[in-house]
Short mmCIF file of C-alpha atoms (C1' of nucleotides) in Angstrom, two decimals:
data_model
loop_
_atom_site.label_atom_id
_atom_site.label_comp_id
_atom_site.label_asym_id
_atom_site.label_seq_id
_atom_site.Cartn_x
_atom_site.Cartn_y
_atom_site.Cartn_z
CA MET F 856 -30.71 -9.64 49.14
CA ALA F 857 -34.37 -8.74 48.77
CA SER F 858 -37.19 -10.61 47.11
CA CYS F 859 -38.19 -9.19 43.92
CA ASN F 860 -42.08 -8.36 44.55
CA HIS F 861 -42.45 -6.13 41.90
CA ASP F 862 -42.62 -8.44 38.85
CA SER F 863 -41.62 -5.97 36.40
CA CYS F 864 -37.82 -7.39 36.40
CA VAL F 865 -39.46 -10.75 34.63
CA ARG F 866 -41.66 -9.10 32.31
CA LYS F 867 -39.12 -6.77 31.47
CA VAL F 868 -36.99 -9.89 29.98
CA PRO F 869 -37.96 -10.83 26.47
CA ILE F 870 -37.19 -14.29 27.14
CA PHE F 871 -39.78 -14.43 30.02
CA SER F 872 -42.15 -11.57 28.66
CA ASP F 873 -44.99 -13.69 27.33
CA LEU F 874 -45.06 -16.53 29.73
CA ASP F 875 -48.52 -17.53 31.13
CA ASN F 876 -49.31 -16.06 34.23
CA GLU F 877 -48.60 -19.44 36.16
CA LYS F 878 -45.34 -19.36 34.85
CA ILE F 879 -44.59 -16.04 35.57
CA THR F 880 -45.59 -16.27 39.26
CA LYS F 881 -43.26 -19.20 39.62
CA LEU F 882 -40.65 -17.25 38.38
CA ASN F 883 -41.27 -14.39 40.38
CA ASN F 884 -40.99 -16.50 43.41
CA LEU F 885 -37.57 -17.70 42.39
CA VAL F 886 -35.90 -14.24 41.71
CA LYS F 887 -34.06 -12.57 44.32
CA ASN F 888 -33.09 -8.63 43.63
CA ARG F 889 -29.56 -7.08 44.50
CA GLU F 890 -28.05 -3.69 44.07
CA PHE F 891 -24.45 -3.33 42.72
CA LYS F 892 -22.52 -0.18 43.09
CA ASN F 893 -20.23 1.29 40.13
CA GLY F 894 -17.50 -1.08 39.39
CA GLU F 895 -18.39 -3.90 41.88
CA LEU F 896 -17.69 -7.50 40.76
CA ILE F 897 -21.15 -9.17 40.31
CA TYR F 898 -19.22 -12.58 39.46
CA MET F 899 -15.67 -13.52 38.42
CA GLU F 900 -13.96 -16.18 35.95
CA GLU F 901 -13.36 -19.27 37.78
CA GLN F 902 -16.11 -19.12 40.09
CA ILE F 903 -18.69 -21.94 39.79
CA GLY F 904 -21.78 -20.22 38.25
CA GLU F 905 -24.96 -20.52 40.74
CA ASN F 906 -27.33 -18.01 39.21
CA ILE F 907 -28.64 -16.25 36.12
CA TYR F 908 -28.73 -12.69 36.20
CA ILE F 909 -31.36 -10.24 34.78
CA ILE F 910 -30.48 -6.31 34.65
CA GLU F 911 -33.50 -4.50 35.95
CA SER F 912 -31.67 -1.08 35.43
CA GLY F 913 -28.20 -0.31 34.52
CA LEU F 914 -25.35 -1.46 32.44
CA VAL F 915 -23.27 -4.73 33.18
CA LYS F 916 -19.74 -5.65 31.32
CA LEU F 917 -19.04 -8.88 30.76
CA TYR F 918 -15.16 -9.04 30.47
CA ARG F 919 -12.30 -12.11 29.87
CA SER F 920 -8.79 -11.61 31.31
CA ASN F 921 -5.54 -13.29 30.44
CA GLU F 922 -2.66 -14.05 32.39
CA ALA F 923 -1.10 -11.10 31.28
CA GLY F 924 -3.78 -9.40 32.94
CA ASN F 925 -5.42 -8.17 29.82
CA GLN F 926 -9.05 -7.56 29.66
CA TYR F 927 -11.27 -8.06 26.54
CA ILE F 928 -14.99 -6.95 27.00
CA LEU F 929 -17.32 -9.14 25.48
CA ARG F 930 -20.13 -7.38 25.80
CA LEU F 931 -22.13 -4.45 27.26
CA LEU F 932 -25.19 -5.51 28.28
CA LYS F 933 -28.44 -3.47 29.48
CA GLU F 934 -31.72 -3.22 30.95
CA GLY F 935 -33.75 -6.31 30.35
CA ASP F 936 -30.44 -8.42 29.05
CA PHE F 937 -29.52 -11.60 30.90
CA PHE F 938 -26.53 -13.02 31.65
CA GLY F 939 -24.54 -15.64 33.40
CA GLU F 940 -26.59 -18.00 31.01
CA LEU F 941 -23.56 -20.11 29.88
CA VAL F 942 -23.49 -22.49 32.91
CA LEU F 943 -26.92 -23.83 32.39
CA PHE F 944 -27.17 -27.44 32.33
CA LYS F 945 -23.18 -27.53 33.09
CA GLU F 946 -21.44 -27.54 36.06
CA GLU F 947 -18.88 -25.47 34.83
CA LYS F 948 -16.47 -22.64 35.85
CA LEU F 949 -17.50 -19.35 34.61
CA SER F 950 -15.24 -17.77 31.73
CA SER F 951 -15.92 -14.39 32.11
CA SER F 952 -16.28 -11.75 34.84
CA ALA F 953 -19.18 -9.17 34.95
CA GLU F 954 -19.17 -5.93 36.34
CA ALA F 955 -21.26 -3.08 37.08
CA VAL F 956 -20.79 -0.18 35.29
CA GLY F 957 -22.98 2.51 37.29
CA ASP F 958 -25.13 1.55 39.77
CA CYS F 959 -27.29 -1.40 38.87
CA SER F 960 -30.41 -3.26 39.85
CA ILE F 961 -29.57 -7.02 39.32
CA CYS F 962 -32.16 -9.69 39.30
CA LEU F 963 -31.02 -13.13 40.01
CA ILE F 964 -32.36 -16.71 39.62
CA ALA F 965 -30.61 -19.59 40.99
CA LYS F 966 -29.14 -21.81 38.09
CA ASP F 967 -31.05 -24.94 39.67
CA GLU F 968 -34.10 -23.66 39.88
CA LEU F 969 -34.50 -21.94 36.38
CA GLU F 970 -33.10 -25.59 34.80
CA LYS F 971 -36.27 -27.38 36.61
CA LEU F 972 -38.58 -24.46 35.14
CA ILE F 973 -36.87 -24.88 31.78
CA LYS F 974 -37.32 -28.71 31.79
CA SER F 975 -40.81 -28.27 32.31
CA SER F 976 -41.52 -25.55 29.99
CA PRO F 977 -41.10 -26.25 26.26
CA GLU F 978 -41.89 -22.41 25.38
CA LEU F 979 -39.41 -21.29 27.48
CA SER F 980 -36.70 -23.48 26.63
CA HIS F 981 -37.39 -22.39 22.92
CA LYS F 982 -37.41 -19.06 23.63
CA LEU F 983 -33.87 -19.46 25.65
CA LEU F 984 -32.92 -21.46 22.53
CA SER F 985 -33.52 -18.63 20.18
CA ALA F 986 -32.15 -15.85 22.51
CA ILE F 987 -28.96 -18.10 22.98
CA THR F 988 -28.50 -18.51 19.15
CA SER F 989 -28.92 -15.10 18.56
CA ARG F 990 -26.18 -14.19 20.93
CA LEU F 991 -23.83 -16.88 19.04
CA ASN F 992 -24.73 -14.93 15.88
CA LYS F 993 -23.93 -11.65 17.09
CA THR F 994 -20.72 -12.90 18.92
CA GLU F 995 -19.63 -14.38 15.11
CA ASN F 996 -20.14 -11.05 13.75
CA LYS F 997 -17.81 -9.62 16.15
CA LEU F 998 -15.32 -12.31 15.39
CA GLN F 999 -15.61 -11.35 11.83
CA SER F 1000 -15.00 -8.03 12.43
CA LEU F 1001 -12.02 -8.47 14.64
CA ALA F 1002 -10.46 -10.77 12.18
CA LEU F 1003 -10.86 -8.69 9.21
CA GLU F 1004 -11.64 -4.86 9.82
CA ASP F 1005 -8.60 -2.32 10.61
CA ALA F 1006 -9.10 0.38 13.44
CA LYS F 1007 -11.12 2.60 11.60
CA GLU F 1008 -13.53 -0.05 10.54
CA LYS F 1009 -14.23 -1.42 13.66
CA THR F 1010 -14.45 2.37 15.31
CA MET F 1011 -17.23 2.98 12.89
CA ARG F 1012 -18.78 -0.33 13.48
CA LEU F 1013 -18.66 0.27 17.23
CA LEU F 1014 -20.62 3.75 16.85
CA LEU F 1015 -23.09 2.13 14.40
CA GLU F 1016 -24.00 -0.56 17.03
CA LEU F 1017 -23.94 1.67 19.81
CA ALA F 1018 -26.42 3.77 17.75
CA LYS F 1019 -28.73 1.05 16.87
CA GLU F 1020 -28.48 -0.39 20.87
CA SER F 1021 -29.45 3.34 22.09
CA GLY F 1022 -29.27 5.75 19.76
CA ILE F 1023 -31.42 9.02 19.54
CA LYS F 1024 -32.70 10.00 16.37
CA LYS F 1025 -32.14 14.10 15.97
CA GLU F 1026 -32.91 16.20 12.46
CA ASN F 1027 -29.32 15.76 11.33
CA GLY F 1028 -28.28 12.47 12.52
CA ILE F 1029 -28.33 10.10 15.59
CA LEU F 1030 -27.07 10.78 18.90
CA ILE F 1031 -24.92 8.33 20.90
CA ASN F 1032 -24.25 8.73 24.58
CA LEU F 1033 -21.37 6.82 25.14
CA PRO F 1034 -21.51 4.43 27.79
CA LEU F 1035 -17.62 3.84 28.46
CA SER F 1036 -14.36 5.61 28.87
CA ARG F 1037 -12.25 5.56 25.85
CA ASP F 1038 -10.53 2.56 27.49
CA GLY F 1039 -13.35 0.81 27.78
CA LEU F 1040 -14.73 1.56 24.25
CA ALA F 1041 -11.62 0.70 22.87
CA ASN F 1042 -11.32 -2.56 24.87
CA LEU F 1043 -14.51 -3.60 23.35
CA ILE F 1044 -12.96 -3.47 19.49
CA GLY F 1045 -9.86 -4.85 20.59
CA THR F 1046 -7.75 -1.86 20.52
CA THR F 1047 -6.22 0.99 22.72
CA GLN F 1048 -7.40 4.19 23.83
CA GLU F 1049 -5.07 6.15 21.88
CA THR F 1050 -6.11 4.42 18.54
CA LEU F 1051 -9.60 4.84 19.16
CA SER F 1052 -9.27 8.53 20.23
CA ARG F 1053 -7.05 9.04 16.72
CA LYS F 1054 -9.71 7.53 14.76
CA LEU F 1055 -12.37 9.11 16.20
CA SER F 1056 -10.65 12.50 15.36
CA GLU F 1057 -10.30 11.07 11.61
CA LEU F 1058 -13.93 10.48 11.65
CA GLN F 1059 -14.82 13.79 12.78
CA ASN F 1060 -12.30 15.55 10.32
CA GLU F 1061 -13.83 13.43 7.48
CA GLY F 1062 -17.37 15.14 8.67
CA ILE F 1063 -18.84 11.82 9.63
CA ILE F 1064 -19.22 12.23 13.28
CA SER F 1065 -19.39 15.27 15.47
CA MET F 1066 -18.34 14.62 19.10
CA GLN F 1067 -20.19 16.98 21.53
CA GLY F 1068 -18.33 16.74 24.77
CA GLN F 1069 -16.90 13.61 25.74
CA LYS F 1070 -19.62 11.42 26.10
CA GLU F 1071 -21.82 12.14 23.00
CA ILE F 1072 -21.01 11.62 19.52
CA LEU F 1073 -23.43 12.47 16.88
CA ILE F 1074 -23.21 10.12 13.45
CA LYS F 1075 -24.04 12.77 11.00
CA ASN F 1076 -26.92 11.96 8.27
CA ASP F 1077 -25.14 10.66 4.83
CA MET B 1377 -30.30 -37.13 -2.31
CA ALA B 1378 -31.11 -40.41 -1.20
CA SER B 1379 -32.70 -41.34 2.39
CA CYS B 1380 -30.11 -42.19 5.04
CA ASN B 1381 -31.38 -45.79 6.09
CA HIS B 1382 -28.67 -46.58 8.25
CA ASP B 1383 -28.92 -44.63 11.23
CA SER B 1384 -25.47 -44.17 12.05
CA CYS B 1385 -25.69 -40.74 10.84
CA VAL B 1386 -28.08 -39.85 13.81
CA ARG B 1387 -26.48 -42.04 16.44
CA LYS B 1388 -23.13 -40.46 15.49
CA VAL B 1389 -24.19 -37.04 16.74
CA PRO B 1390 -23.85 -36.25 20.36
CA ILE B 1391 -27.01 -34.27 20.74
CA PHE B 1392 -29.04 -37.28 19.45
CA SER B 1393 -27.11 -39.95 20.51
CA ASP B 1394 -28.94 -41.31 23.46
CA LEU B 1395 -32.55 -40.41 22.42
CA ASP B 1396 -35.12 -43.03 22.83
CA ASN B 1397 -35.57 -45.16 19.93
CA GLU B 1398 -38.68 -43.65 19.03
CA LYS B 1399 -37.33 -40.53 18.71
CA ILE B 1400 -34.50 -41.93 17.06
CA THR B 1401 -36.49 -43.65 14.39
CA LYS B 1402 -38.61 -40.34 13.89
CA LEU B 1403 -35.25 -38.55 13.26
CA ASN B 1404 -34.13 -41.40 10.83
CA ASN B 1405 -37.29 -40.89 8.76
CA LEU B 1406 -36.13 -37.31 8.41
CA VAL B 1407 -32.68 -37.58 7.56
CA LYS B 1408 -31.48 -37.22 4.02
CA ASN B 1409 -28.11 -37.74 2.79
CA ARG B 1410 -25.98 -36.17 0.26
CA GLU B 1411 -22.36 -36.21 -1.05
CA PHE B 1412 -20.33 -33.16 -1.41
CA LYS B 1413 -17.18 -32.84 -3.51
CA ASN B 1414 -14.02 -30.98 -2.27
CA GLY B 1415 -14.63 -27.29 -2.57
CA GLU B 1416 -18.21 -27.84 -3.37
CA LEU B 1417 -20.44 -25.08 -1.32
CA ILE B 1418 -23.31 -26.69 1.00
CA TYR B 1419 -25.05 -23.09 1.56
CA MET B 1420 -24.02 -19.78 1.04
CA GLU B 1421 -24.57 -16.63 3.03
CA GLU B 1422 -27.40 -14.49 2.55
CA GLN B 1423 -29.49 -17.68 1.48
CA ILE B 1424 -32.45 -18.61 3.59
CA GLY B 1425 -31.42 -21.55 5.85
CA GLU B 1426 -33.81 -24.62 5.32
CA ASN B 1427 -31.95 -27.36 6.66
CA ILE B 1428 -29.71 -28.45 9.64
CA TYR B 1429 -26.68 -30.29 8.50
CA ILE B 1430 -24.81 -33.50 10.10
CA ILE B 1431 -21.55 -34.15 9.00
CA GLU B 1432 -21.32 -38.05 8.54
CA SER B 1433 -17.89 -38.13 7.11
CA GLY B 1434 -15.53 -35.47 5.94
CA LEU B 1435 -14.68 -31.92 6.96
CA VAL B 1436 -16.60 -28.73 6.42
CA LYS B 1437 -15.70 -25.40 6.81
CA LEU B 1438 -17.94 -22.02 7.99
CA TYR B 1439 -16.94 -19.00 6.69
CA ARG B 1440 -18.18 -15.35 6.51
CA SER B 1441 -16.87 -13.02 3.78
CA ASN B 1442 -17.05 -9.15 3.64
CA GLU B 1443 -17.61 -6.63 1.07
CA ALA B 1444 -13.83 -6.49 -0.07
CA GLY B 1445 -14.17 -10.18 -0.51
CA ASN B 1446 -12.06 -11.12 2.42
CA GLN B 1447 -13.01 -14.52 4.31
CA TYR B 1448 -12.65 -15.27 8.00
CA ILE B 1449 -13.23 -19.22 8.61
CA LEU B 1450 -15.26 -19.33 11.82
CA ARG B 1451 -14.91 -22.75 12.37
CA LEU B 1452 -13.88 -26.14 10.87
CA LEU B 1453 -16.40 -29.07 11.51
CA LYS B 1454 -15.77 -32.68 11.23
CA GLU B 1455 -17.65 -36.08 11.53
CA GLY B 1456 -20.35 -35.85 14.05
CA ASP B 1457 -20.69 -32.04 14.27
CA PHE B 1458 -23.83 -30.29 13.31
CA PHE B 1459 -24.07 -26.86 12.00
CA GLY B 1460 -26.74 -24.64 10.01
CA GLU B 1461 -28.25 -24.39 13.38
CA LEU B 1462 -28.45 -20.74 13.78
CA VAL B 1463 -31.42 -20.51 11.71
CA LEU B 1464 -33.75 -22.74 14.07
CA PHE B 1465 -36.80 -20.66 15.38
CA LYS B 1466 -36.01 -17.77 12.73
CA GLU B 1467 -36.77 -16.98 9.43
CA GLU B 1468 -33.31 -15.70 8.84
CA LYS B 1469 -30.65 -15.69 6.07
CA LEU B 1470 -27.55 -17.51 6.57
CA SER B 1471 -25.02 -15.53 7.89
CA SER B 1472 -22.23 -17.80 6.86
CA SER B 1473 -21.20 -20.20 4.03
CA ALA B 1474 -20.48 -23.96 4.46
CA GLU B 1475 -18.07 -25.59 1.99
CA ALA B 1476 -16.80 -29.09 1.90
CA VAL B 1477 -12.97 -29.38 2.69
CA GLY B 1478 -12.47 -33.05 0.91
CA ASP B 1479 -15.35 -35.14 -0.03
CA CYS B 1480 -17.94 -35.33 2.64
CA SER B 1481 -21.26 -37.01 2.99
CA ILE B 1482 -23.59 -34.58 4.95
CA CYS B 1483 -27.04 -35.63 6.40
CA LEU B 1484 -29.49 -32.89 6.35
CA ILE B 1485 -32.91 -32.53 8.29
CA ALA B 1486 -35.28 -29.81 7.41
CA LYS B 1487 -35.53 -27.01 9.66
CA ASP B 1488 -39.31 -27.12 10.10
CA GLU B 1489 -39.20 -30.59 10.85
CA LEU B 1490 -36.71 -30.34 13.28
CA GLU B 1491 -38.46 -27.47 15.11
CA LYS B 1492 -41.49 -29.63 15.69
CA LEU B 1493 -39.61 -32.37 17.10
CA ILE B 1494 -37.68 -30.14 19.42
CA LYS B 1495 -40.87 -28.56 20.58
CA SER B 1496 -41.97 -32.01 21.47
CA SER B 1497 -39.02 -33.39 23.25
CA PRO B 1498 -37.97 -31.51 26.30
CA GLU B 1499 -34.76 -33.64 26.39
CA LEU B 1500 -33.57 -32.91 22.69
CA SER B 1501 -34.13 -29.40 23.31
CA HIS B 1502 -32.14 -29.31 26.46
CA LYS B 1503 -29.43 -30.91 24.51
CA LEU B 1504 -29.47 -28.48 21.82
CA LEU B 1505 -29.44 -25.54 24.19
CA SER B 1506 -26.18 -27.28 25.98
CA ALA B 1507 -24.76 -27.85 22.51
CA ILE B 1508 -25.15 -24.39 21.50
CA THR B 1509 -24.17 -22.78 24.89
CA SER B 1510 -20.89 -24.73 24.67
CA ARG B 1511 -20.80 -23.31 21.11
CA LEU B 1512 -21.05 -20.32 22.25
CA ASN B 1513 -18.34 -20.29 24.88
CA LYS B 1514 -16.05 -21.72 22.44
CA THR B 1515 -16.81 -18.60 20.02
CA GLU B 1516 -16.28 -16.24 23.12
CA ASN B 1517 -12.56 -17.97 23.53
CA LYS B 1518 -11.66 -17.10 19.89
CA LEU B 1519 -12.86 -13.69 20.33
CA GLN B 1520 -10.70 -13.07 23.39
CA SER B 1521 -7.65 -14.92 21.70
CA LEU B 1522 -8.25 -12.44 18.30
CA ALA B 1523 -8.27 -9.32 20.71
CA LEU B 1524 -5.52 -10.01 22.82
CA GLU B 1525 -2.63 -12.42 21.79
CA ASP B 1526 -0.35 -11.79 18.89
CA ALA B 1527 0.37 -14.05 15.91
CA LYS B 1528 2.71 -16.28 17.69
CA GLU B 1529 0.52 -17.01 20.50
CA LYS B 1530 -2.59 -17.61 17.94
CA THR B 1531 -0.39 -20.00 16.15
CA MET B 1532 0.31 -21.99 19.31
CA ARG B 1533 -3.50 -21.73 20.29
CA LEU B 1534 -4.50 -23.10 17.06
CA LEU B 1535 -1.86 -26.46 17.41
CA LEU B 1536 -3.10 -26.80 20.41
CA GLU B 1537 -7.00 -26.76 19.61
CA LEU B 1538 -6.13 -29.17 16.64
CA ALA B 1539 -4.29 -31.42 18.77
CA LYS B 1540 -7.16 -31.61 21.15
CA GLU B 1541 -9.88 -32.03 18.55
CA SER B 1542 -7.84 -34.59 16.59
CA GLY B 1543 -4.26 -35.13 17.65
CA ILE B 1544 -2.58 -38.58 17.86
CA LYS B 1545 -0.51 -39.25 20.91
CA LYS B 1546 2.97 -40.41 20.31
CA GLU B 1547 5.93 -41.10 22.61
CA ASN B 1548 7.66 -37.94 22.09
CA GLY B 1549 4.60 -35.80 21.66
CA ILE B 1550 1.26 -35.15 19.79
CA LEU B 1551 0.83 -35.56 16.36
CA ILE B 1552 -1.30 -33.09 14.27
CA ASN B 1553 -2.62 -33.83 10.76
CA LEU B 1554 -3.37 -30.27 9.07
CA PRO B 1555 -6.55 -30.25 7.76
CA LEU B 1556 -6.33 -27.30 5.56
CA SER B 1557 -3.46 -25.38 3.57
CA ARG B 1558 -1.31 -22.65 5.25
CA ASP B 1559 -4.00 -20.06 3.89
CA GLY B 1560 -6.91 -21.79 5.56
CA LEU B 1561 -5.40 -22.33 8.91
CA ALA B 1562 -3.98 -18.66 9.07
CA ASN B 1563 -7.44 -17.56 7.91
CA LEU B 1564 -8.54 -19.72 11.02
CA ILE B 1565 -6.78 -17.36 13.37
CA GLY B 1566 -7.25 -14.07 11.64
CA THR B 1567 -3.87 -13.73 9.82
CA THR B 1568 -1.68 -14.31 6.51
CA GLN B 1569 -0.18 -17.32 5.34
CA GLU B 1570 3.46 -15.66 5.61
CA THR B 1571 2.98 -14.84 9.01
CA LEU B 1572 1.69 -18.10 10.06
CA SER B 1573 4.65 -20.05 8.13
CA ARG B 1574 7.21 -17.61 10.14
CA LYS B 1575 5.70 -18.29 13.48
CA LEU B 1576 5.64 -22.20 12.68
CA SER B 1577 9.49 -21.99 11.70
CA GLU B 1578 9.93 -19.77 14.99
CA LEU B 1579 8.54 -22.52 16.98
CA GLN B 1580 10.33 -24.98 15.32
CA ASN B 1581 13.46 -23.55 15.90
CA GLU B 1582 12.79 -22.94 19.50
CA GLY B 1583 12.35 -26.74 19.79
CA ILE B 1584 8.38 -26.59 20.88
CA ILE B 1585 7.08 -28.33 17.64
CA SER B 1586 8.61 -30.06 14.66
CA MET B 1587 7.16 -30.09 11.22
CA GLN B 1588 7.09 -33.60 9.51
CA GLY B 1589 6.42 -32.70 6.09
CA GLN B 1590 3.90 -30.18 5.04
CA LYS B 1591 0.77 -31.66 6.39
CA GLU B 1592 2.06 -32.90 9.99
CA ILE B 1593 3.49 -31.15 13.04
CA LEU B 1594 4.48 -32.93 16.25
CA ILE B 1595 4.19 -30.78 19.42
CA LYS B 1596 7.22 -31.79 21.61
CA ASN B 1597 6.50 -33.27 25.02
CA ASP B 1598 7.68 -30.45 27.37
"C1'" DC M 1437 -8.14 27.90 41.48
"C1'" DG M 1438 -5.35 23.74 41.92
"C1'" DT M 1439 -5.48 19.02 41.62
"C1'" DT M 1440 -6.83 14.64 39.85
"C1'" DG M 1441 -8.31 11.72 36.01
"C1'" DA M 1442 -9.63 11.26 31.38
"C1'" DT M 1443 -8.89 12.64 26.88
"C1'" DT M 1444 -6.03 14.21 22.94
"C1'" DT M 1445 -1.66 14.52 20.16
"C1'" DG M 1446 2.85 13.63 19.04
"C1'" DA M 1447 7.30 10.85 18.16
"C1'" DT M 1448 9.23 6.34 17.92
"C1'" DT M 1449 8.84 1.49 17.82
"C1'" DA M 1450 7.47 -3.32 17.08
"C1'" DG M 1451 4.64 -6.56 14.73
"C1'" DA M 1452 2.31 -7.61 10.66
"C1'" DT M 1453 1.31 -7.24 6.15
"C1'" DT M 1454 2.44 -7.04 1.33
"C1'" DC M 1455 4.73 -7.88 -2.68
"C1'" DA M 1456 8.75 -10.57 -4.69
"C1'" DA M 1457 11.63 -14.31 -5.10
"C1'" DC M 1458 12.76 -18.80 -4.04
"C1'" DA M 1459 11.95 -23.76 -2.71
"C1'" DT M 1460 9.17 -27.67 -2.27
"C1'" DA M 1461 5.67 -30.69 -3.21
"C1'" DT M 1462 1.99 -32.26 -6.18
"C1'" DG M 1463 0.29 -33.82 -10.44
"C1'" DT M 1464 0.35 -34.65 -16.14
"C1'" DG M 1465 1.34 -36.30 -20.21
"C1'" DG M 1466 5.14 -37.95 -23.07
"C1'" DC D 943 10.15 -42.54 -14.94
"C1'" DC D 944 11.30 -38.36 -16.53
"C1'" DA D 945 10.31 -33.25 -17.62
"C1'" DC D 946 7.59 -29.89 -17.12
"C1'" DA D 947 3.57 -27.09 -15.33
"C1'" DT D 948 1.30 -26.04 -11.25
"C1'" DA D 949 0.30 -25.65 -6.63
"C1'" DT D 950 1.81 -24.66 -2.13
"C1'" DG D 951 5.26 -23.45 1.28
"C1'" DT D 952 9.05 -20.28 2.70
"C1'" DT D 953 11.82 -16.88 3.31
"C1'" DG D 954 13.70 -11.68 2.35
"C1'" DA D 955 12.75 -6.63 2.42
"C1'" DA D 956 10.19 -2.88 2.12
"C1'" DT D 957 6.00 -0.79 3.89
"C1'" DC D 958 2.37 0.40 6.78
"C1'" DT D 959 -0.49 0.33 10.89
"C1'" DA D 960 -1.22 0.10 15.59
"C1'" DA D 961 1.06 0.03 20.22
"C1'" DT D 962 3.90 2.27 23.31
"C1'" DC D 963 5.53 6.02 25.80
"C1'" DA D 964 5.44 10.85 26.59
"C1'" DA D 965 3.62 15.00 26.57
"C1'" DA D 966 0.10 18.37 26.50
"C1'" DT D 967 -4.87 19.33 26.88
"C1'" DC D 968 -9.40 19.40 28.85
"C1'" DA D 969 -12.96 18.18 32.39
"C1'" DA D 970 -14.69 17.71 36.80
"C1'" DC D 971 -14.88 18.50 41.49
"C1'" DG D 972 -13.50 19.83 46.00
#
DNA sequence: CGTTGATTTGATTAGATTCAACATATGTGG
DNA sequence: CCACATATGTTGAATCTAATCAAATCAACG
């Protein structure tokens, strides 16, 4: 666990990005860096959360499992996103697990230290509040989607979301690089890989999307 | 719209409850009170949110609608709960609607004023952060439930949640007073009134619950 | 190539929705 | 207080969607 001397990691994060230099320096001293290999667990539900995590590079999936061993992926996080924040100001068990999707470089800040910093910085706490509020809003969107939409609608919504997050604009549409296997993607929308596969085929037959290999999908214009 | 002279309304709210007297006084001056009749809309999605709301008495349901006109109830709020907080620090449209369930007395605080107060009070912003974080956690619980559980499990979870929120302990179990019609309850767990009705009957046949009239359910011990 | 893992497609089944009928409250005016 | 009308809740039968299980393709890699 090396200390994170380059401050890219901190500046990369929207909620920290425009703090004054003094605060940034303080933060940098608190930040540790760790590498995780594909599939490695960053933390596990039921543990006590001791850090807040920031993704310097790579992807992380946050998921929950139930007694039956089924998992549901709450969110897929990328460079600059932070997670583990649910334990701030609480002595609580983590309610989700975090796992590296591909190799990742993660920065971590001890929860206690960050709490101190937040308490002493109105602007930081304000930014955090705003970030978590927006997180809550997105989560409520998903809730609505799961409750009201059928598999096809959820599939389309997933594609549009991925396009918005990291789609590449082409002359004939938006190209998406799928970050997960069919199974993982299906899991993101609360369905099975088979159903997702069928819905993708349907969408392709209808001329709405075009699959290019297994890892790329083009959402066509109009 | 009367000013809310009795400060019960503010003190009732956990996030405000143990602020110092000076802050409480300030807050009291900001708070307005309004009555809403059963079914009356408090605000509507797509509007610009200008207030934060606190329930002094009564119930409020927060829901979202889609284009097809279907609605999904995000949460059911009671005395002491606050809502409308998603617009804090954002110039944003509301993404849900709020409706009075039964007659309600609601306190409102202008968003701008509350933001100022939050900025000047680290403890308040800390409490708010903590409240919204816990809200997020609960929302993620629901997401997991919707994604992984079948109608019967969701029904049972709903009952347990209601019991936790406002159940009355009896010698033979916990008595729940149902706050909504079957339709509303079904909506809370993303299913239909018919399915909920069937699942309740099943649970009763299995001896797990006992329906007492239409508005009360006893969850039996063991 | 041949093996392995991922994806797609097919056939069957299970669970939930829908539509319809019936039953049970709730409310109103006579 | 009753009779009727309206709301709400329950149950049944048909239908449909998605899950499951199984088989067939496809892709990646030594």
